């Protein structure tokens, strides 16, 4: 492993490159920023060898792109595509995105937005249940969101015009884009030909159920790679969620230390599992605790849940949480495959996408304690959940973003989704299972800075409390 031989003065630079490439499997001249590609190119040889040795990943680096081809051990909905307004892509936007890539692969060096829409509409007409009608505002908005996702990653560069104008009125507005063809081809590189798959499980590189694929590596090196992959792809790795042969490997100091050395992150160990602590913010796609209404309400709710779990006068029921969420996701995706119009004409019958997250150390040392060991996980029922978020809204609602003040039900849904994404809770039919890592957010203290509209200047007395400590606004 190169981290052991790189000079100490250069190691931090190498670890930054490692975090960037793990967090962004596609790096271009403009994405995620304008210095990332040059950083990765500086360490391309070392990164390529370490990624292969530690994780089984393949790295390809060119003058204009760096592309990591990861190994998927299971399907995970934790890192969805999002719009510019941070809304999760729906099925229509994902479909437009895939069809736009297909069209760009056959295009020249430039294309107008209306031309691309025409090609995507033609492709969509061949798929049952899918349509791009440019006379419908909802379709135009979804299509522009897909184009925006490609633009952010450098696939397209706006040369003239405005996509927003076209979305408002396609008769009056237009946009012209330059196409970066190397980025187009680097972006869509599935592990195998999709027309030969009848299940998304075929995207799992080592899935032994798919004909023609090798079985999971069962030797010590293969098991260690799967554990290392879990450490960099998941916010928390719970031993209970690992295969029996992987659990002892998670407990090995050497395996975790190798990931720490490669990434520059610190591992936090608990009896239940391990989490990498990303104080750099370069590996995580979600900072938590963080700013914004959702993150702050999630922190408040985590504290309330932790207090409820530890209420010995009103013990919660417990339930095991061994359901394979990846299998459930695979079943849902398989149900959505347009077999009749896409796969059946192309393929014979076959077998039936990190997230590492920020964990800033809490101020309260009690938050470092684990939740009491007990069979199964505490179950929070939905009634208590709704009432608690409503109580938080009643108390702190004036500090919330306007969109959440009037929609507490949606606020609850989004906050719970964030906590589940961070692997602090698991959603079940009748409530939430509380996972052990949530305990580190016990005792969260929130202070609210009052805004005085009539004041022109803020004095020191307004910024600091009577004890001299600063206040933090919601």
Coordinates of C-alpha atoms in Angstrom, one line a residue:
X1 CA 0.0 0.0 0.0
X2 CA 1.5 3.3 -1.1
X3 CA 0.3 5.2 2.0
X4 CA 3.1 3.5 4.0
X5 CA 5.8 4.7 1.6
X6 CA 4.7 8.2 0.7
X7 CA 6.6 11.0 2.4
X8 CA 4.8 12.4 5.4
X9 CA 4.7 15.9 4.0
X10 CA 2.9 14.6 0.8
X11 CA 0.6 12.1 2.5
X12 CA -2.1 14.6 3.3
X13 CA -2.2 15.6 -0.4
X14 CA -2.5 11.9 -1.4
X15 CA -5.2 11.3 1.1
X16 CA -7.2 14.3 -0.2
X17 CA -6.9 12.8 -3.7
X18 CA -8.2 9.5 -2.4
X19 CA -11.2 11.1 -0.7
X20 CA -12.1 13.0 -3.8
X21 CA -12.0 9.9 -6.1
X22 CA -14.0 7.8 -3.6
X23 CA -16.6 10.5 -3.2
X24 CA -16.9 11.2 -7.0
X25 CA -16.6 8.2 -9.2
X26 CA -16.5 10.5 -12.1
X27 CA -14.1 13.5 -12.0
X28 CA -13.9 16.0 -14.9
X29 CA -12.2 19.3 -15.6
X30 CA -15.0 21.1 -13.9
X31 CA -16.5 18.5 -11.5
X32 CA -16.5 18.4 -8.5
X33 CA -14.3 21.5 -8.8
X34 CA -11.5 22.7 -11.1
X35 CA -8.6 21.4 -9.0
X36 CA -9.8 17.8 -8.4
X37 CA -8.7 16.3 -11.7
X38 CA -5.2 17.7 -11.5
X39 CA -4.9 16.4 -8.0
X40 CA -6.0 12.9 -9.0
X41 CA -3.7 12.9 -12.1
X42 CA -0.7 13.8 -9.8
X43 CA -1.3 10.5 -7.9
X44 CA -2.9 8.4 -10.6
X45 CA -0.4 5.5 -10.4
X46 CA -0.5 5.2 -6.6
X47 CA -4.3 5.6 -6.5
X48 CA -4.9 3.0 -9.2
X49 CA -2.8 0.4 -7.4
X50 CA -4.2 1.1 -3.9
X51 CA -7.8 1.2 -5.1
X52 CA -7.3 -2.2 -6.8
X53 CA -5.6 -3.7 -3.8
X54 CA -7.8 -2.4 -1.0
X55 CA -11.2 -2.4 -2.7
X56 CA -11.0 -4.2 -6.0
X57 CA -11.9 -0.9 -7.8
X58 CA -10.6 0.0 -11.2
X59 CA -9.4 3.6 -11.9
X60 CA -9.0 5.0 -15.4
X61 CA -7.4 8.4 -15.8
X62 CA -7.2 10.5 -19.0
X63 CA -6.4 14.1 -19.7
X64 CA -10.0 15.1 -19.2
X65 CA -11.5 12.5 -16.9
X66 CA -10.9 10.2 -14.0
X67 CA -13.4 7.3 -13.6
X68 CA -13.6 4.8 -10.8
X69 CA -15.4 1.6 -11.6
X70 CA -16.6 0.3 -8.2
X71 CA -17.6 -3.1 -7.2
X72 CA -21.2 -3.2 -6.0
X73 CA -21.8 -5.8 -3.3
X74 CA -25.5 -4.8 -2.9
X75 CA -27.9 -2.1 -4.1
X76 CA -28.2 1.0 -2.0
X77 CA -30.6 3.9 -2.4
X78 CA -28.5 6.2 -0.2
X79 CA -27.0 8.4 -2.9
X80 CA -29.8 9.3 -5.4
X81 CA -29.4 11.8 -8.2
X82 CA -30.8 15.2 -7.2
X83 CA -32.0 18.3 -8.9
X84 CA -30.4 21.8 -8.5
X85 CA -33.0 22.4 -5.8
X86 CA -31.9 19.2 -4.0
X87 CA -35.0 17.2 -4.8
X88 CA -34.5 13.5 -5.4
X89 CA -34.8 12.4 -9.0
X90 CA -38.1 10.5 -9.7
X91 CA -38.4 7.7 -12.3
X92 CA -39.2 10.1 -15.1
X93 CA -36.0 12.2 -14.5
X94 CA -33.9 9.0 -14.4
X95 CA -35.4 7.9 -17.7
X96 CA -34.8 11.2 -19.4
X97 CA -31.2 11.2 -18.0
X98 CA -30.5 7.7 -19.5
X99 CA -32.1 8.6 -22.8
X100 CA -30.2 11.9 -23.0
X101 CA -26.9 10.0 -22.6
X102 CA -27.9 7.7 -25.4
X103 CA -28.7 10.6 -27.6
X104 CA -25.4 12.4 -26.8
X105 CA -23.4 9.3 -27.5
X106 CA -24.6 9.7 -31.1
X107 CA -24.4 13.5 -31.4
X108 CA -21.6 15.7 -32.7
X109 CA -19.8 18.4 -30.8
X110 CA -22.8 20.7 -30.2
X111 CA -26.5 20.3 -29.7
X112 CA -29.4 22.6 -29.0
X113 CA -31.8 21.8 -26.1
X114 CA -34.7 21.4 -28.4
X115 CA -32.8 19.0 -30.6
X116 CA -31.9 16.9 -27.6
X117 CA -35.5 17.0 -26.4
X118 CA -36.7 15.8 -29.8
X119 CA -34.3 12.8 -29.7
X120 CA -35.2 11.9 -26.2
X121 CA -38.9 12.2 -27.0
X122 CA -38.4 9.8 -29.9
X123 CA -36.6 7.3 -27.7
X124 CA -39.2 7.7 -24.9
X125 CA -42.0 6.8 -27.4
X126 CA -40.6 3.3 -27.7
X127 CA -40.9 2.6 -24.0
X128 CA -44.3 1.7 -22.5
X129 CA -45.5 4.3 -20.0
X130 CA -42.9 6.9 -20.9
X131 CA -43.3 10.1 -22.8
X132 CA -41.6 13.4 -23.3
X133 CA -44.2 15.9 -24.5
X134 CA -42.6 19.3 -24.9
X135 CA -46.0 21.0 -24.7
X136 CA -46.3 19.9 -21.0
X137 CA -44.5 22.0 -18.5
X138 CA -43.9 19.1 -16.1
X139 CA -42.1 17.1 -18.8
X140 CA -40.0 20.1 -19.8
X141 CA -39.0 20.7 -16.2
X142 CA -38.0 17.1 -15.6
X143 CA -36.0 17.0 -18.9
X144 CA -34.2 20.3 -17.9
X145 CA -33.4 18.7 -14.5
X146 CA -31.8 15.8 -16.3
X147 CA -29.8 18.1 -18.6
X148 CA -28.8 20.2 -15.5
X149 CA -27.4 17.1 -13.9
X150 CA -25.2 16.4 -17.0
X151 CA -24.2 20.0 -17.1
X152 CA -22.9 20.1 -13.6
X153 CA -20.7 17.1 -14.3
X154 CA -19.2 18.6 -17.5
X155 CA -21.0 16.4 -20.0
X156 CA -22.6 19.6 -21.4
X157 CA -21.4 23.2 -21.3
X158 CA -23.8 26.0 -22.0
X159 CA -22.5 27.9 -25.1
X160 CA -25.5 30.2 -25.6
X161 CA -29.0 30.8 -24.5
X162 CA -30.8 29.7 -21.4
X163 CA -32.4 26.3 -20.4
X164 CA -34.8 28.1 -18.1
X165 CA -36.2 30.1 -20.9
X166 CA -36.8 27.0 -23.0
X167 CA -38.5 25.3 -20.0
X168 CA -40.8 28.3 -19.6
X169 CA -41.6 28.6 -23.3
X170 CA -40.0 26.2 -25.8
X171 CA -41.2 28.4 -28.7
X172 CA -39.4 31.5 -27.5
X173 CA -36.4 30.1 -25.5
X174 CA -33.5 28.0 -26.6
X175 CA -30.1 26.8 -25.4
X176 CA -26.9 25.6 -27.2
X177 CA -24.5 23.2 -25.5
X178 CA -21.0 22.0 -26.3
X179 CA -20.7 18.3 -25.8
X180 CA -17.6 16.8 -24.1
X181 CA -17.6 13.4 -25.7
X182 CA -14.9 11.8 -23.5
X183 CA -17.0 12.6 -20.5
X184 CA -20.1 11.1 -22.2
X185 CA -18.3 7.9 -22.7
X186 CA -16.7 7.9 -19.3
X187 CA -20.0 8.5 -17.5
X188 CA -22.0 5.5 -18.8
X189 CA -19.9 2.4 -18.4
X190 CA -22.0 -0.4 -16.9
X191 CA -20.1 -3.5 -15.8
X192 CA -21.8 -5.6 -18.5
X193 CA -24.1 -5.2 -21.5
X194 CA -27.5 -4.2 -20.1
X195 CA -29.5 -5.9 -22.9
X196 CA -28.4 -9.2 -21.5
X197 CA -29.8 -8.5 -18.0
X198 CA -33.4 -9.2 -16.8
X199 CA -32.6 -8.1 -13.2
X200 CA -30.7 -5.2 -11.7
X201 CA -28.9 -7.8 -9.6
X202 CA -26.7 -8.3 -12.7
X203 CA -25.1 -5.0 -12.0
X204 CA -23.5 -6.6 -8.9
X205 CA -20.1 -7.4 -10.2
X206 CA -19.6 -10.5 -8.1
X207 CA -23.1 -11.8 -8.1
X208 CA -22.9 -15.5 -8.5
X209 CA -26.6 -15.9 -9.5
X210 CA -26.0 -14.3 -12.9
X211 CA -24.8 -16.7 -15.6
X212 CA -21.2 -16.0 -16.7
X213 CA -20.2 -14.1 -13.6
X214 CA -17.7 -15.3 -11.1
X215 CA -18.9 -16.0 -7.6
X216 CA -18.1 -13.8 -4.6
X217 CA -14.4 -14.0 -3.6
X218 CA -14.4 -16.3 -0.6
X219 CA -10.8 -16.1 0.3
X220 CA -9.4 -13.8 3.1
X221 CA -8.3 -11.1 0.6
X222 CA -11.8 -11.0 -1.0
X223 CA -13.6 -10.8 2.3
X224 CA -11.3 -8.0 3.5
X225 CA -12.0 -6.0 0.3
X226 CA -15.7 -6.3 0.9
X227 CA -15.3 -5.0 4.5
X228 CA -13.2 -2.1 3.3
X229 CA -15.7 -1.3 0.6
X230 CA -18.4 -1.1 3.3
X231 CA -16.4 1.2 5.4
X232 CA -16.0 3.8 2.6
X233 CA -19.5 3.4 1.1
X234 CA -21.7 3.4 4.2
X235 CA -22.0 6.0 7.0
X236 CA -21.9 3.2 9.6
X237 CA -21.0 -0.4 9.2
X238 CA -22.9 -2.5 11.7
X239 CA -21.5 -6.0 12.3
X240 CA -25.0 -7.4 12.4
X241 CA -25.5 -6.4 8.7
X242 CA -22.3 -8.2 7.5
X243 CA -22.0 -11.8 6.5
X244 CA -20.8 -14.2 9.2
X245 CA -17.3 -14.5 7.7
X246 CA -17.0 -10.7 7.4
X247 CA -17.7 -9.8 11.1
X248 CA -14.4 -11.0 12.5
X249 CA -12.6 -9.0 9.7
X250 CA -14.4 -5.8 10.8
X251 CA -12.9 -6.3 14.2
X252 CA -9.3 -6.5 12.9
X253 CA -7.3 -3.4 13.6
X254 CA -5.2 -3.9 10.5
X255 CA -8.1 -3.8 8.0
X256 CA -9.6 -0.7 9.5
X257 CA -6.2 1.0 9.8
X258 CA -5.5 0.5 6.1
X259 CA -8.7 2.4 5.3
X260 CA -7.7 5.1 7.8
X261 CA -4.3 5.5 6.2
X262 CA -5.7 5.6 2.6
X263 CA -8.4 8.1 3.3
X264 CA -6.9 10.1 6.2
X265 CA -10.1 9.6 8.2
X266 CA -10.5 8.4 11.7
X267 CA -12.4 5.3 12.6
X268 CA -14.8 5.4 15.5
X269 CA -15.4 1.9 17.0
X270 CA -18.3 0.7 19.0
X271 CA -19.4 -2.8 20.0
X272 CA -22.0 -2.8 17.2
X273 CA -19.7 -1.6 14.4
X274 CA -17.4 1.0 12.9
X275 CA -17.9 4.5 11.3
X276 CA -15.3 6.6 9.6
X277 CA -15.3 10.2 10.9
X278 CA -15.0 12.6 8.0
X279 CA -14.1 16.0 9.4
X280 CA -12.6 17.0 6.0
X281 CA -16.0 17.1 4.2
X282 CA -14.4 15.7 1.0
X283 CA -15.7 12.1 1.3
X284 CA -19.1 12.8 2.7
X285 CA -22.0 13.8 0.5
X286 CA -24.0 14.8 3.6
X287 CA -22.6 16.8 6.5
X288 CA -24.3 16.0 9.8
X289 CA -24.7 17.9 12.0
X290 CA -25.1 20.6 9.5
X291 CA -26.9 23.8 8.5
X292 CA -30.4 24.1 7.1
X293 CA -33.8 23.2 8.5
X294 CA -33.7 19.5 7.7
X295 CA -30.3 18.8 9.2
X296 CA -31.1 20.8 12.4
X297 CA -34.5 19.2 12.9
X298 CA -32.9 15.8 12.3
X299 CA -30.4 16.6 15.1
X300 CA -33.2 17.7 17.4
X301 CA -35.2 14.6 16.6
X302 CA -32.2 12.3 17.1
X303 CA -31.8 13.8 20.6
X304 CA -35.5 13.3 21.4
X305 CA -35.3 9.7 20.1
X306 CA -32.2 8.9 22.2
X307 CA -33.9 10.3 25.3
X308 CA -37.0 8.2 24.6
X309 CA -34.9 5.0 24.2
X310 CA -33.2 5.6 27.5
X311 CA -36.5 6.3 29.4
X312 CA -36.5 3.3 31.8
X313 CA -39.9 4.1 33.1
X314 CA -41.4 3.6 29.6
X315 CA -39.4 0.9 27.9
X316 CA -39.8 0.5 24.1
X317 CA -40.5 -2.7 22.4
X318 CA -37.6 -4.2 20.5
X319 CA -37.4 -5.8 17.1
X320 CA -34.7 -7.4 15.1
X321 CA -33.6 -5.5 12.0
X322 CA -32.1 -8.2 9.8
X323 CA -34.2 -7.5 6.6
X324 CA -32.0 -7.2 3.5
X325 CA -32.9 -3.7 2.2
X326 CA -30.9 -4.2 -0.9
X327 CA -33.0 -7.2 -1.9
X328 CA -36.2 -5.2 -1.4
X329 CA -34.8 -2.4 -3.5
X330 CA -33.8 -4.8 -6.3
X331 CA -37.3 -6.3 -6.3
X332 CA -38.8 -2.8 -6.7
X333 CA -36.4 -1.9 -9.5
X334 CA -37.0 -5.2 -11.3
X335 CA -40.7 -4.6 -11.3
X336 CA -40.1 -1.3 -13.1
X337 CA -38.1 -2.8 -16.0
X338 CA -40.0 -2.3 -19.3
X339 CA -39.6 -5.9 -20.3
X340 CA -42.0 -5.9 -23.3
X341 CA -40.5 -2.9 -25.1
X342 CA -36.8 -3.0 -24.2
X343 CA -35.4 -6.2 -22.8
X344 CA -37.4 -9.0 -24.4
X345 CA -36.5 -8.2 -28.0
X346 CA -32.8 -7.9 -27.1
X347 CA -32.0 -10.6 -24.6
X348 CA -32.8 -14.2 -23.8
X349 CA -34.2 -15.1 -20.4
X350 CA -31.7 -14.4 -17.6
X351 CA -31.6 -14.4 -13.8
X352 CA -34.8 -13.3 -12.3
X353 CA -26.9 2.5 -7.3
X354 CA -21.9 7.2 0.6
X355 CA -22.0 7.2 1.4
X356 CA -19.6 8.2 4.0
X357 CA -21.1 10.7 6.3
X358 CA -19.8 13.4 8.6
X359 CA -19.9 12.7 12.3
X360 CA -18.6 15.8 14.2
X361 CA -17.8 14.8 17.8
X362 CA -20.6 16.0 20.1
X363 CA -19.9 18.3 23.0
X364 CA -21.7 16.1 25.6
X365 CA -19.3 13.3 26.5
X366 CA -22.3 11.1 27.4
X367 CA -23.1 11.0 23.7
X368 CA -20.1 8.8 23.2
X369 CA -21.8 6.0 25.1
X370 CA -23.6 3.2 23.3
X371 CA -27.3 2.6 23.7
X372 CA -27.8 -0.3 26.1
X373 CA -27.1 -3.7 24.6
X374 CA -30.3 -5.6 24.1
X375 CA -31.6 -8.1 21.6
X376 CA -33.0 -6.2 18.6
X377 CA -33.5 -2.5 18.2
X378 CA -35.9 -0.2 20.0
X379 CA -39.0 0.6 18.0
X380 CA -40.4 4.1 17.8
X381 CA -44.0 4.2 16.7
X382 CA -45.3 6.6 14.1
X383 CA -47.7 8.4 16.4
X384 CA -44.9 9.4 18.8
X385 CA -42.8 10.4 15.8
X386 CA -45.5 12.7 14.3
X387 CA -46.3 14.3 17.7
X388 CA -42.6 14.9 18.5
X389 CA -41.8 16.6 15.1
X390 CA -45.0 18.7 15.6
X391 CA -43.8 19.7 19.0
X392 CA -40.4 20.7 17.6
X393 CA -42.2 22.7 14.9
X394 CA -44.3 24.4 17.5
X395 CA -41.2 25.4 19.5
X396 CA -38.8 26.2 16.7
X397 CA -41.0 26.7 13.7
X398 CA -40.3 30.4 13.3
X399 CA -36.7 29.6 12.6
X400 CA -37.5 27.0 9.9
X401 CA -37.3 27.7 6.2
X402 CA -40.7 28.9 4.9
X403 CA -41.4 25.8 2.9
X404 CA -41.3 23.6 6.0
X405 CA -43.3 25.9 8.3
X406 CA -46.5 25.1 6.6
X407 CA -45.8 21.4 5.8
X408 CA -44.8 19.5 9.0
X409 CA -45.9 16.2 7.5
X410 CA -43.5 16.5 4.6
X411 CA -40.8 17.8 7.0
X412 CA -41.2 14.6 9.1
X413 CA -40.8 12.5 6.0
X414 CA -37.7 14.3 4.8
X415 CA -36.1 14.3 8.3
X416 CA -36.7 10.6 8.7
X417 CA -35.3 9.9 5.3
X418 CA -32.1 11.8 6.2
X419 CA -31.7 9.9 9.5
X420 CA -32.2 6.6 7.6
X421 CA -29.7 7.7 5.0
X422 CA -27.2 8.3 7.7
X423 CA -27.9 4.8 9.1
X424 CA -29.1 6.2 12.4
X425 CA -32.6 4.7 12.1
X426 CA -34.3 2.1 9.9
X427 CA -37.9 2.7 8.6
X428 CA -40.3 -0.2 9.1
X429 CA -44.0 -0.4 8.4
X430 CA -45.1 0.8 11.9
X431 CA -42.3 3.1 12.8
X432 CA -38.6 3.4 13.2
X433 CA -36.0 1.0 14.5
X434 CA -33.3 3.0 16.4
X435 CA -29.8 2.0 15.4
X436 CA -26.9 2.2 17.8
X437 CA -25.0 5.1 16.1
X438 CA -27.8 7.5 17.0
X439 CA -26.6 7.4 20.6
X440 CA -23.7 9.7 19.8
X441 CA -26.3 12.6 19.4
X442 CA -27.7 12.3 22.8
X443 CA -27.8 15.5 24.8
X444 CA -27.8 17.8 21.7
X445 CA -28.3 21.4 22.9
X446 CA -29.8 24.0 20.6
X447 CA -29.9 27.7 21.2
X448 CA -31.8 30.1 19.0
X449 CA -30.5 33.6 18.1
X450 CA -33.4 36.1 17.9
X451 CA -33.4 38.5 15.0
X452 CA -34.3 42.1 15.8
X453 CA -35.5 43.6 12.6
X454 CA -35.4 47.1 14.0
X455 CA -31.7 47.0 14.9
X456 CA -29.1 48.2 12.4
X457 CA -26.1 46.9 14.3
X458 CA -25.6 43.7 16.4
X459 CA -23.8 44.3 19.7
X460 CA -21.5 41.9 21.5
X461 CA -24.3 41.4 24.1
X462 CA -26.6 40.1 21.3
X463 CA -24.0 37.8 19.9
X464 CA -22.8 36.3 23.2
X465 CA -24.9 35.1 26.1
X466 CA -24.5 36.3 29.7
X467 CA -22.0 33.5 30.3
X468 CA -19.8 34.6 27.3
X469 CA -20.7 31.6 25.1
X470 CA -21.8 32.1 21.6
X471 CA -25.2 31.2 20.3
X472 CA -26.0 29.2 17.3
X473 CA -29.1 29.9 15.2
X474 CA -31.4 27.4 13.9

